[in-house]
């Protein structure tokens, strides 16, 4: 980790490093490299019905500020619905995921404390680039290195499995 910056950082709406992460686009606004690992801030855009797989961070708290859209979160089994202007928090060690349940792309600003999730995203993008099917065998060592656990599929996939099981 580099030394903490001594000057202010300003990111306009279109500024930042864009990364594709498992079907979602994120833009790193403040990298953990900028904060000597103290925190990371990024903006994510999720298409309707999209969201990350169920996972946990052993060492990081995560909060989401909903800019646009309607989302369903799951944090340790608790179902939470949130839309523009709401903030959701998941403490380190919690099992969590979210899904855009709206009909248009949704935007979320995420803060992770301490930082490092941006570095995880950078590595994950190298083994699961846009347009490829993610290979769990290649992803798991990256999850382990960054002290994250992949626990299950995204909410959309679980919804499909539950519908199939009910038939």
PDB file of C-alpha atoms in Angstrom, residues 4-144:
ATOM      1  CA  UNK A   4      -1.575   8.275   2.304  1.00  0.00           C
ATOM      2  CA  UNK A   5      -2.100  11.298   0.035  1.00  0.00           C
ATOM      3  CA  UNK A   6      -1.774  14.727   1.536  1.00  0.00           C
ATOM      4  CA  UNK A   7      -3.965  16.511  -1.020  1.00  0.00           C
ATOM      5  CA  UNK A   8      -7.715  16.399  -1.632  1.00  0.00           C
ATOM      6  CA  UNK A   9      -9.210  14.155  -4.289  1.00  0.00           C
ATOM      7  CA  UNK A  10     -12.117  15.260  -6.457  1.00  0.00           C
ATOM      8  CA  UNK A  11     -13.849  12.853  -8.810  1.00  0.00           C
ATOM      9  CA  UNK A  12     -16.498  14.096 -11.202  1.00  0.00           C
ATOM     10  CA  UNK A  13     -19.334  11.793 -12.197  1.00  0.00           C
ATOM     11  CA  UNK A  14     -17.440  10.381 -15.185  1.00  0.00           C
ATOM     12  CA  UNK A  15     -14.018  10.159 -13.461  1.00  0.00           C
ATOM     13  CA  UNK A  16     -12.445   7.033 -12.015  1.00  0.00           C
ATOM     14  CA  UNK A  17     -11.050   3.654 -12.995  1.00  0.00           C
ATOM     15  CA  UNK A  18     -13.693   1.423 -14.601  1.00  0.00           C
ATOM     16  CA  UNK A  19     -13.646  -2.288 -13.829  1.00  0.00           C
ATOM     17  CA  UNK A  20     -16.003  -5.074 -14.914  1.00  0.00           C
ATOM     18  CA  UNK A  21     -16.825  -7.347 -11.967  1.00  0.00           C
ATOM     19  CA  UNK A  22     -18.921 -10.474 -12.540  1.00  0.00           C
ATOM     20  CA  UNK A  23     -21.572  -8.865 -14.708  1.00  0.00           C
ATOM     21  CA  UNK A  24     -21.506  -5.455 -13.023  1.00  0.00           C
ATOM     22  CA  UNK A  25     -19.579  -2.322 -13.898  1.00  0.00           C
ATOM     23  CA  UNK A  26     -17.854  -0.429 -11.095  1.00  0.00           C
ATOM     24  CA  UNK A  27     -15.897   2.819 -11.189  1.00  0.00           C
ATOM     25  CA  UNK A  28     -13.284   3.250  -8.487  1.00  0.00           C
ATOM     26  CA  UNK A  29     -13.678   6.804  -7.201  1.00  0.00           C
ATOM     27  CA  UNK A  30     -11.220   6.678  -4.283  1.00  0.00           C
ATOM     28  CA  UNK A  31      -8.797   3.774  -4.337  1.00  0.00           C
ATOM     29  CA  UNK A  32      -7.405   2.140  -1.244  1.00  0.00           C
ATOM     30  CA  UNK A  33      -4.060   3.161  -2.762  1.00  0.00           C
ATOM     31  CA  UNK A  34      -5.151   6.798  -2.255  1.00  0.00           C
ATOM     32  CA  UNK A  35      -6.008   6.241   1.413  1.00  0.00           C
ATOM     33  CA  UNK A  36      -3.109   3.985   2.483  1.00  0.00           C
ATOM     34  CA  UNK A  37      -5.659   1.196   2.799  1.00  0.00           C
ATOM     35  CA  UNK A  38      -8.045   3.072   5.106  1.00  0.00           C
ATOM     36  CA  UNK A  39     -11.076   2.802   2.773  1.00  0.00           C
ATOM     37  CA  UNK A  40     -12.284   2.473  -0.814  1.00  0.00           C
ATOM     38  CA  UNK A  41     -15.197   4.259  -2.532  1.00  0.00           C
ATOM     39  CA  UNK A  42     -16.662   3.090  -5.821  1.00  0.00           C
ATOM     40  CA  UNK A  43     -19.779   3.568  -7.896  1.00  0.00           C
ATOM     41  CA  UNK A  44     -21.554   0.545  -9.294  1.00  0.00           C
ATOM     42  CA  UNK A  45     -24.120   0.278 -12.060  1.00  0.00           C
ATOM     43  CA  UNK A  46     -26.307  -2.823 -12.039  1.00  0.00           C
ATOM     44  CA  UNK A  47     -28.691  -3.752 -14.815  1.00  0.00           C
ATOM     45  CA  UNK A  48     -32.177  -4.952 -13.865  1.00  0.00           C
ATOM     46  CA  UNK A  49     -32.121  -8.298 -12.012  1.00  0.00           C
ATOM     47  CA  UNK A  50     -28.304  -8.202 -11.692  1.00  0.00           C
ATOM     48  CA  UNK A  51     -26.136  -8.226  -8.592  1.00  0.00           C
ATOM     49  CA  UNK A  52     -23.150  -9.988  -7.033  1.00  0.00           C
ATOM     50  CA  UNK A  53     -23.068 -13.536  -5.677  1.00  0.00           C
ATOM     51  CA  UNK A  54     -23.682 -14.167  -1.975  1.00  0.00           C
ATOM     52  CA  UNK A  55     -20.384 -13.526  -0.195  1.00  0.00           C
ATOM     53  CA  UNK A  56     -18.727 -12.190   2.931  1.00  0.00           C
ATOM     54  CA  UNK A  57     -15.754 -10.009   3.805  1.00  0.00           C
ATOM     55  CA  UNK A  58     -13.861 -11.290   6.840  1.00  0.00           C
ATOM     56  CA  UNK A  59     -12.163  -7.921   7.493  1.00  0.00           C
ATOM     57  CA  UNK A  60     -14.298  -5.209   5.864  1.00  0.00           C
ATOM     58  CA  UNK A  61     -17.488  -3.319   6.661  1.00  0.00           C
ATOM     59  CA  UNK A  62     -19.465  -2.303   3.586  1.00  0.00           C
ATOM     60  CA  UNK A  63     -22.106   0.384   3.101  1.00  0.00           C
ATOM     61  CA  UNK A  64     -24.135   1.243   0.030  1.00  0.00           C
ATOM     62  CA  UNK A  65     -25.773   4.576  -0.787  1.00  0.00           C
ATOM     63  CA  UNK A  66     -28.512   4.097  -3.397  1.00  0.00           C
ATOM     64  CA  UNK A  67     -28.244   6.882  -5.967  1.00  0.00           C
ATOM     65  CA  UNK A  68     -30.798   5.590  -8.484  1.00  0.00           C
ATOM     66  CA  UNK A  69     -32.937   2.492  -8.701  1.00  0.00           C
ATOM     67  CA  UNK A  70     -34.607  -0.086  -6.520  1.00  0.00           C
ATOM     68  CA  UNK A  71     -32.604  -2.812  -4.812  1.00  0.00           C
ATOM     69  CA  UNK A  72     -33.156  -5.869  -2.690  1.00  0.00           C
ATOM     70  CA  UNK A  73     -30.361  -6.622  -0.233  1.00  0.00           C
ATOM     71  CA  UNK A  74     -29.815  -9.720   1.814  1.00  0.00           C
ATOM     72  CA  UNK A  75     -27.634  -9.316   4.922  1.00  0.00           C
ATOM     73  CA  UNK A  76     -27.315 -12.385   7.166  1.00  0.00           C
ATOM     74  CA  UNK A  77     -30.679 -13.626   5.894  1.00  0.00           C
ATOM     75  CA  UNK A  78     -32.461 -10.297   6.475  1.00  0.00           C
ATOM     76  CA  UNK A  79     -34.211  -9.047   3.335  1.00  0.00           C
ATOM     77  CA  UNK A  80     -33.954  -5.267   2.888  1.00  0.00           C
ATOM     78  CA  UNK A  81     -35.553  -3.179   0.139  1.00  0.00           C
ATOM     79  CA  UNK A  82     -33.896   0.169  -0.596  1.00  0.00           C
ATOM     80  CA  UNK A  83     -34.289   2.864  -3.242  1.00  0.00           C
ATOM     81  CA  UNK A  84     -32.803   6.264  -4.095  1.00  0.00           C
ATOM     82  CA  UNK A  85     -31.492   8.106  -1.039  1.00  0.00           C
ATOM     83  CA  UNK A  86     -31.313   5.041   1.236  1.00  0.00           C
ATOM     84  CA  UNK A  87     -28.145   3.672   2.842  1.00  0.00           C
ATOM     85  CA  UNK A  88     -27.598   0.011   3.756  1.00  0.00           C
ATOM     86  CA  UNK A  89     -24.789  -1.317   5.971  1.00  0.00           C
ATOM     87  CA  UNK A  90     -23.285  -4.824   6.249  1.00  0.00           C
ATOM     88  CA  UNK A  91     -20.727  -5.414   9.010  1.00  0.00           C
ATOM     89  CA  UNK A  92     -17.613  -7.482   8.389  1.00  0.00           C
ATOM     90  CA  UNK A  93     -18.307 -11.182   8.602  1.00  0.00           C
ATOM     91  CA  UNK A  94     -21.917 -10.851   7.406  1.00  0.00           C
ATOM     92  CA  UNK A  95     -23.261 -12.915   4.503  1.00  0.00           C
ATOM     93  CA  UNK A  96     -24.587 -10.414   1.971  1.00  0.00           C
ATOM     94  CA  UNK A  97     -25.610  -9.690  -1.583  1.00  0.00           C
ATOM     95  CA  UNK A  98     -27.976  -7.404  -3.491  1.00  0.00           C
ATOM     96  CA  UNK A  99     -30.020  -7.297  -6.680  1.00  0.00           C
ATOM     97  CA  UNK A 100     -31.435  -4.490  -8.794  1.00  0.00           C
ATOM     98  CA  UNK A 101     -35.162  -5.257  -8.660  1.00  0.00           C
ATOM     99  CA  UNK A 102     -36.131  -2.244 -10.768  1.00  0.00           C
ATOM    100  CA  UNK A 103     -36.706  -2.005 -14.509  1.00  0.00           C
ATOM    101  CA  UNK A 104     -33.826   0.377 -15.261  1.00  0.00           C
ATOM    102  CA  UNK A 105     -30.093   0.293 -14.432  1.00  0.00           C
ATOM    103  CA  UNK A 106     -29.467   1.269 -10.815  1.00  0.00           C
ATOM    104  CA  UNK A 107     -26.513   3.171  -9.328  1.00  0.00           C
ATOM    105  CA  UNK A 108     -24.959   2.611  -5.921  1.00  0.00           C
ATOM    106  CA  UNK A 109     -22.010   4.341  -4.228  1.00  0.00           C
ATOM    107  CA  UNK A 110     -20.225   1.829  -2.016  1.00  0.00           C
ATOM    108  CA  UNK A 111     -17.756   2.518   0.789  1.00  0.00           C
ATOM    109  CA  UNK A 112     -15.620  -0.305   2.154  1.00  0.00           C
ATOM    110  CA  UNK A 113     -13.590   0.006   5.379  1.00  0.00           C
ATOM    111  CA  UNK A 114     -10.756  -0.823   5.442  1.00  0.00           C
ATOM    112  CA  UNK A 115      -9.870  -0.564   1.759  1.00  0.00           C
ATOM    113  CA  UNK A 116      -8.688  -3.309  -0.538  1.00  0.00           C
ATOM    114  CA  UNK A 117     -11.871  -4.325  -2.320  1.00  0.00           C
ATOM    115  CA  UNK A 118     -10.770  -2.321  -5.361  1.00  0.00           C
ATOM    116  CA  UNK A 119      -7.568  -4.411  -5.503  1.00  0.00           C
ATOM    117  CA  UNK A 120      -9.684  -7.565  -5.311  1.00  0.00           C
ATOM    118  CA  UNK A 121     -11.823  -6.292  -8.216  1.00  0.00           C
ATOM    119  CA  UNK A 122      -8.715  -5.597 -10.320  1.00  0.00           C
ATOM    120  CA  UNK A 123      -7.457  -9.158  -9.819  1.00  0.00           C
ATOM    121  CA  UNK A 124     -10.875 -10.717 -10.342  1.00  0.00           C
ATOM    122  CA  UNK A 125     -11.303  -8.893 -13.660  1.00  0.00           C
ATOM    123  CA  UNK A 126      -8.137 -10.596 -14.974  1.00  0.00           C
ATOM    124  CA  UNK A 127      -9.627 -14.095 -14.509  1.00  0.00           C
ATOM    125  CA  UNK A 128     -13.265 -13.201 -15.273  1.00  0.00           C
ATOM    126  CA  UNK A 129     -13.215 -10.482 -17.954  1.00  0.00           C
ATOM    127  CA  UNK A 130     -16.339  -9.085 -19.608  1.00  0.00           C
ATOM    128  CA  UNK A 131     -17.998 -11.539 -21.958  1.00  0.00           C
ATOM    129  CA  UNK A 132     -16.596 -14.703 -20.345  1.00  0.00           C
ATOM    130  CA  UNK A 133     -18.221 -17.206 -18.041  1.00  0.00           C
ATOM    131  CA  UNK A 134     -16.567 -16.941 -14.607  1.00  0.00           C
ATOM    132  CA  UNK A 135     -14.464 -19.971 -13.661  1.00  0.00           C
ATOM    133  CA  UNK A 136     -14.893 -20.591  -9.937  1.00  0.00           C
ATOM    134  CA  UNK A 137     -11.593 -22.529  -9.760  1.00  0.00           C
ATOM    135  CA  UNK A 138      -9.746 -19.414 -10.974  1.00  0.00           C
ATOM    136  CA  UNK A 139     -11.739 -17.033  -8.777  1.00  0.00           C
ATOM    137  CA  UNK A 140     -11.527 -18.836  -5.427  1.00  0.00           C
ATOM    138  CA  UNK A 141      -7.786 -18.236  -4.837  1.00  0.00           C
ATOM    139  CA  UNK A 142      -8.392 -14.491  -5.369  1.00  0.00           C
ATOM    140  CA  UNK A 143     -11.291 -14.556  -2.904  1.00  0.00           C
ATOM    141  CA  UNK A 144      -9.067 -16.337  -0.370  1.00  0.00           C
TER     142      UNK A 144
END
